[in-house]
Amino acid sequence: MKIKTQLIELCQRYADKRVLGYKNEIELIKESIENNDKVSNEEDDSGNSKLLDDLEKNMTYLHDANKMREQLKLVRPNLVSDLAVLGSLIKTDSMTFFIALSIGKVEIEDAEYYIISLASPLGQLLKHRKKGDQFKFNEKSYLVEEVL
């Protein structure tokens, strides 16, 4: 299915951009730490302490972004299932959801899609839903019209 392939490619670009961004940030922090070490002869390492904290945070973010890319490898564009699972496109009476990553609203070919994670609260509500099922999220009712 063409639209699912496009959505997966968009997810891949999003994940790749996040990984690259965190790698670049980590390199900048490492350079700053090295520069501080060369310049600083004082016993006060509060600057390096903050940089080390930032480095640790970015390493965690990078790990999460890499896990996101691994998760995408499990999404199959040709998957056919009557039930909503990872990689499903779920058309409701008011919105269309794609279960892959937590990205949010995107637009492809003048149509809106909400790319959500299976682990998200909405993803858990959609999990294993089929055509004709109803569910409620944030005080709004939805009717599943199609699962692709």
Coordinates of C-alpha atoms in Angstrom, one line a residue:
M1 CA 0.0 0.0 0.0
K2 CA 1.5 3.3 -1.2
I3 CA 0.4 5.5 1.7
K4 CA 1.7 3.1 4.3
T5 CA 5.1 3.1 2.6
Q6 CA 5.2 6.9 2.5
L7 CA 4.3 7.0 6.2
I8 CA 7.0 4.6 7.1
E9 CA 9.5 6.6 5.0
L10 CA 8.5 9.7 6.9
C11 CA 9.0 7.9 10.2
Q12 CA 12.4 6.7 9.0
R13 CA 13.5 10.3 8.1
Y14 CA 12.2 11.5 11.5
A15 CA 14.1 8.9 13.4
D16 CA 17.3 9.4 11.4
K17 CA 17.1 13.1 11.9
R18 CA 16.8 12.6 15.7
V19 CA 19.7 10.2 15.8
L20 CA 21.9 12.6 13.7
G21 CA 20.9 15.5 15.9
Y22 CA 21.8 13.7 19.1
K23 CA 25.1 12.5 17.7
N24 CA 26.0 16.0 16.7
E25 CA 25.1 17.4 20.1
I26 CA 27.2 14.7 21.8
E27 CA 30.2 15.6 19.7
L28 CA 29.8 19.3 20.5
I29 CA 29.6 18.5 24.2
K30 CA 32.7 16.3 24.1
E31 CA 34.6 19.1 22.3
S32 CA 33.5 21.6 25.0
I33 CA 34.6 19.2 27.8
E34 CA 38.0 18.8 26.1
N35 CA 38.4 22.6 25.7
N36 CA 37.4 23.2 29.3
D37 CA 40.0 20.6 30.4
K38 CA 42.7 22.4 28.4
V39 CA 41.9 25.9 29.7
S40 CA 40.9 25.1 33.3
N41 CA 43.5 24.8 36.0
E42 CA 41.1 25.6 38.7
E43 CA 39.5 23.1 41.0
D44 CA 36.0 24.2 40.2
D45 CA 34.6 21.8 37.6
S46 CA 31.0 23.0 37.7
G47 CA 31.2 23.8 34.0
N48 CA 32.3 20.3 33.2
S49 CA 29.7 18.9 35.6
K50 CA 26.9 20.6 33.7
L51 CA 28.4 19.4 30.4
L52 CA 28.7 15.9 31.7
D53 CA 25.0 16.0 32.7
D54 CA 24.1 17.2 29.2
L55 CA 26.3 14.5 27.7
E56 CA 24.5 11.8 29.8
K57 CA 21.0 13.2 28.8
N58 CA 22.0 13.2 25.1
M59 CA 23.4 9.7 25.3
T60 CA 20.0 8.6 26.7
Y61 CA 18.1 10.4 24.0
L62 CA 20.4 8.9 21.3
H63 CA 19.7 5.4 22.8
D64 CA 16.0 6.1 22.7
A65 CA 16.2 7.4 19.1
N66 CA 18.1 4.2 18.0
K67 CA 15.4 2.1 19.7
M68 CA 12.9 4.1 17.7
R69 CA 14.7 3.1 14.5
E70 CA 14.8 -0.5 15.6
Q71 CA 11.0 -0.4 16.2
L72 CA 10.5 0.8 12.7
K73 CA 12.1 -2.3 11.3
L74 CA 9.2 -4.2 12.8
V75 CA 6.6 -2.2 10.8
R76 CA 5.6 -4.0 7.6
P77 CA 3.9 -1.9 4.9
N78 CA 2.3 -5.0 3.3
L79 CA 0.9 -6.3 6.5
V80 CA -2.8 -7.3 6.1
S81 CA -4.7 -7.7 9.4
D82 CA -8.4 -7.1 10.3
L83 CA -7.2 -6.0 13.7
A84 CA -5.2 -2.8 14.5
V85 CA -1.6 -3.7 15.2
L86 CA 1.9 -2.1 14.7
G87 CA 1.9 -0.9 11.1
S88 CA -1.9 -0.6 10.7
L89 CA -3.6 2.4 9.2
I90 CA -6.9 2.9 11.0
K91 CA -9.5 5.1 9.5
T92 CA -12.1 6.4 11.9
D93 CA -15.1 8.6 11.3
S94 CA -13.0 11.7 12.0
M95 CA -9.3 10.9 11.8
T96 CA -6.8 8.5 10.3
F97 CA -4.1 6.9 12.5
F98 CA -1.0 5.1 11.6
I99 CA 0.6 2.9 14.3
A100 CA 4.4 3.2 14.3
L101 CA 6.1 6.0 16.3
S102 CA 4.9 8.9 18.3
I103 CA 5.3 11.7 15.8
G104 CA 1.8 13.3 15.7
K105 CA 0.0 14.9 12.8
V106 CA 1.5 14.8 9.4
E107 CA 0.1 15.7 6.0
I108 CA 0.7 13.6 2.8
E109 CA -1.1 14.3 -0.5
D110 CA -3.5 16.7 1.2
A111 CA -4.6 14.2 3.7
E112 CA -3.9 14.3 7.5
Y113 CA -2.6 11.3 9.4
Y114 CA -1.8 10.9 13.0
I115 CA 1.3 8.8 13.5
I116 CA 1.1 7.3 17.0
S117 CA 3.0 4.7 19.0
L118 CA 1.4 1.4 19.9
A119 CA 2.6 2.1 23.5
S120 CA 0.8 5.5 23.7
P121 CA -2.5 5.7 25.5
L122 CA -4.3 6.1 22.1
G123 CA -2.3 3.3 20.6
Q124 CA -3.4 1.0 23.4
L125 CA -7.0 2.0 22.8
L126 CA -6.6 1.2 19.1
K127 CA -4.8 -2.0 19.6
H128 CA -6.8 -5.0 18.3
R129 CA -9.7 -2.8 17.2
K130 CA -11.4 -3.8 14.0
K131 CA -13.9 -2.3 11.5
G132 CA -17.1 -1.3 13.3
D133 CA -15.5 -1.0 16.7
Q134 CA -16.1 2.2 18.8
F135 CA -13.8 3.8 21.3
K136 CA -13.6 6.9 23.3
F137 CA -10.5 9.1 23.8
N138 CA -10.4 12.5 25.5
E139 CA -14.2 12.6 25.8
K140 CA -14.6 12.1 22.0
S141 CA -16.1 9.0 20.5
Y142 CA -14.6 7.4 17.4
L143 CA -15.9 4.7 15.0
V144 CA -13.4 2.5 13.2
E145 CA -14.4 2.5 9.6
E146 CA -11.4 0.6 8.2
V147 CA -8.2 -1.1 9.2
L148 CA -5.6 -1.4 6.6

